Short mmCIF file of C-alpha atoms in Angstrom, two decimals:
data_model
loop_
_atom_site.label_atom_id
_atom_site.label_comp_id
_atom_site.label_asym_id
_atom_site.label_seq_id
_atom_site.Cartn_x
_atom_site.Cartn_y
_atom_site.Cartn_z
CA UNK A 1 80.86 211.14 167.58
CA UNK A 2 83.45 208.43 167.92
CA UNK A 3 84.83 207.03 164.67
CA UNK A 4 87.52 204.42 164.16
CA UNK A 5 89.41 205.20 160.94
CA UNK A 6 92.85 205.14 159.38
CA UNK A 7 94.70 208.44 158.80
CA UNK A 8 93.29 208.99 155.30
CA UNK A 9 89.73 208.29 156.37
CA UNK A 10 90.08 210.54 159.43
CA UNK A 11 91.38 213.40 157.26
CA UNK A 12 88.50 212.97 154.80
CA UNK A 13 85.96 212.89 157.66
CA UNK A 14 87.42 216.04 159.25
CA UNK A 15 87.30 217.85 155.90
CA UNK A 16 83.65 216.86 155.37
CA UNK A 17 82.64 217.87 158.91
CA UNK A 18 84.23 221.31 158.52
CA UNK A 19 81.80 221.97 155.64
CA UNK A 20 78.75 221.40 157.82
CA UNK A 21 76.85 224.11 159.63
CA UNK A 22 76.91 224.73 162.65
CA UNK A 23 80.18 222.83 163.24
CA UNK A 24 82.57 225.24 164.98
CA UNK A 25 85.68 223.09 165.03
CA UNK A 26 86.84 219.56 164.36
CA UNK A 27 89.75 218.04 166.25
CA UNK A 28 91.16 214.55 165.99
CA UNK A 29 91.43 212.98 169.44
CA UNK A 30 93.37 209.77 169.88
CA UNK A 31 92.24 207.42 172.65
CA UNK A 32 95.53 207.85 174.55
CA UNK A 33 95.22 211.66 174.59
CA UNK A 34 91.51 212.02 175.30
CA UNK A 35 88.82 211.33 177.86
CA UNK A 36 85.66 209.67 176.51
CA UNK A 37 82.35 209.24 178.28
CA UNK A 38 78.72 208.42 177.56
CA UNK A 39 75.55 209.16 179.50
CA UNK A 40 72.61 206.79 179.77
CA UNK A 41 69.24 207.20 181.48
CA UNK A 42 67.57 203.87 182.27
CA UNK A 43 63.99 203.47 183.49
CA UNK A 44 63.70 200.08 185.21
CA UNK A 45 60.60 198.26 186.47
CA UNK A 46 60.70 198.06 190.28
CA UNK A 47 57.42 196.88 191.73
CA UNK A 48 58.55 195.58 195.12
CA UNK A 49 60.80 196.83 197.91
CA UNK A 50 63.24 193.93 197.41
CA UNK A 51 63.56 194.63 193.69
CA UNK A 52 64.09 198.36 194.36
CA UNK A 53 66.83 197.58 196.88
CA UNK A 54 68.58 195.26 194.44
CA UNK A 55 68.44 197.86 191.66
CA UNK A 56 69.80 200.53 194.03
CA UNK A 57 72.69 198.22 194.97
CA UNK A 58 73.55 197.70 191.29
CA UNK A 59 73.40 201.47 190.70
CA UNK A 60 75.72 202.05 193.67
CA UNK A 61 78.26 199.52 192.37
CA UNK A 62 78.42 201.44 189.09
CA UNK A 63 78.44 204.84 190.86
CA UNK A 64 75.19 205.67 189.12
CA UNK A 65 72.45 207.92 190.53
CA UNK A 66 68.76 207.34 191.06
CA UNK A 67 67.26 210.46 189.46
CA UNK A 68 63.55 209.60 189.52
CA UNK A 69 61.32 207.31 191.55
CA UNK A 70 57.85 206.25 190.47
CA UNK A 71 55.30 203.81 191.89
CA UNK A 72 56.59 200.97 189.77
CA UNK A 73 59.93 202.16 188.40
CA UNK A 74 63.30 203.76 189.11
CA UNK A 75 65.23 205.93 186.67
CA UNK A 76 69.00 205.65 186.82
CA UNK A 77 71.63 208.03 185.43
CA UNK A 78 74.97 206.42 184.64
CA UNK A 79 78.08 207.81 182.98
CA UNK A 80 81.23 206.07 181.84
CA UNK A 81 82.78 204.27 178.92
CA UNK A 82 80.82 202.15 176.49
CA UNK A 83 81.67 198.85 178.20
CA UNK A 84 80.62 200.08 181.66
CA UNK A 85 77.23 201.22 180.38
CA UNK A 86 76.69 197.97 178.50
CA UNK A 87 77.45 196.10 181.73
CA UNK A 88 74.91 198.01 183.85
CA UNK A 89 72.28 197.63 181.12
CA UNK A 90 72.97 193.90 181.04
CA UNK A 91 72.52 193.57 184.81
CA UNK A 92 69.32 195.64 184.84
CA UNK A 93 67.79 193.81 181.88
CA UNK A 94 66.35 191.02 184.06
CA UNK A 95 64.22 193.52 186.01
CA UNK A 96 62.59 194.85 182.86
CA UNK A 97 63.94 197.96 181.22
CA UNK A 98 61.05 200.26 180.34
CA UNK A 99 63.02 202.99 178.56
CA UNK A 100 66.62 203.91 177.66
CA UNK A 101 68.12 207.20 176.46
CA UNK A 102 71.82 207.10 175.56
CA UNK A 103 73.99 209.97 174.36
CA UNK A 104 76.79 208.19 172.55
CA UNK A 105 80.41 209.14 173.11
CA UNK A 106 81.61 212.62 173.93
CA UNK A 107 85.32 213.35 174.20
CA UNK A 108 87.75 216.02 175.35
CA UNK A 109 91.51 216.34 175.06
CA UNK A 110 93.38 215.35 178.23
CA UNK A 111 95.27 218.04 180.18
CA UNK A 112 99.00 218.17 179.72
CA UNK A 113 100.90 216.36 182.46
CA UNK A 114 103.05 218.34 184.89
CA UNK A 115 106.71 217.41 184.65
#
C-alpha cells in the first residue's frame, strides 16, 4: 500500500503492520529511492472495426497490451504510475468501460547506483 504520512505517522503505521499476520517485513520506501507501479485490467466495449482500431492505438500509445478479445469488447492490461493509468482510463471512458480491475500501488527499493 502507498501511504503519505509524516515521520511519526509512518513509524506508528510500521509498528502496527508488524503486528499483523502474515506480514513478513515492513520497509519504509521514499519516492526518490523506490520504484512504484500499478496494474489495471480494462474491459472496453468495441463493437466495430473502427472502434477496435482506435482502442488499439490508444493502448499502443500507453504501451499497454491487448490480453483478451471478445465479439464486442477488448481487454487491456496497462502498468505504470497512478497518473498514467488514470489517463488511459479517461481516454477509454468514451468507448464504454465494461469492467476495471486495479491493483493499487506496489513498490520496490531502487538498486544502488554504480559510481
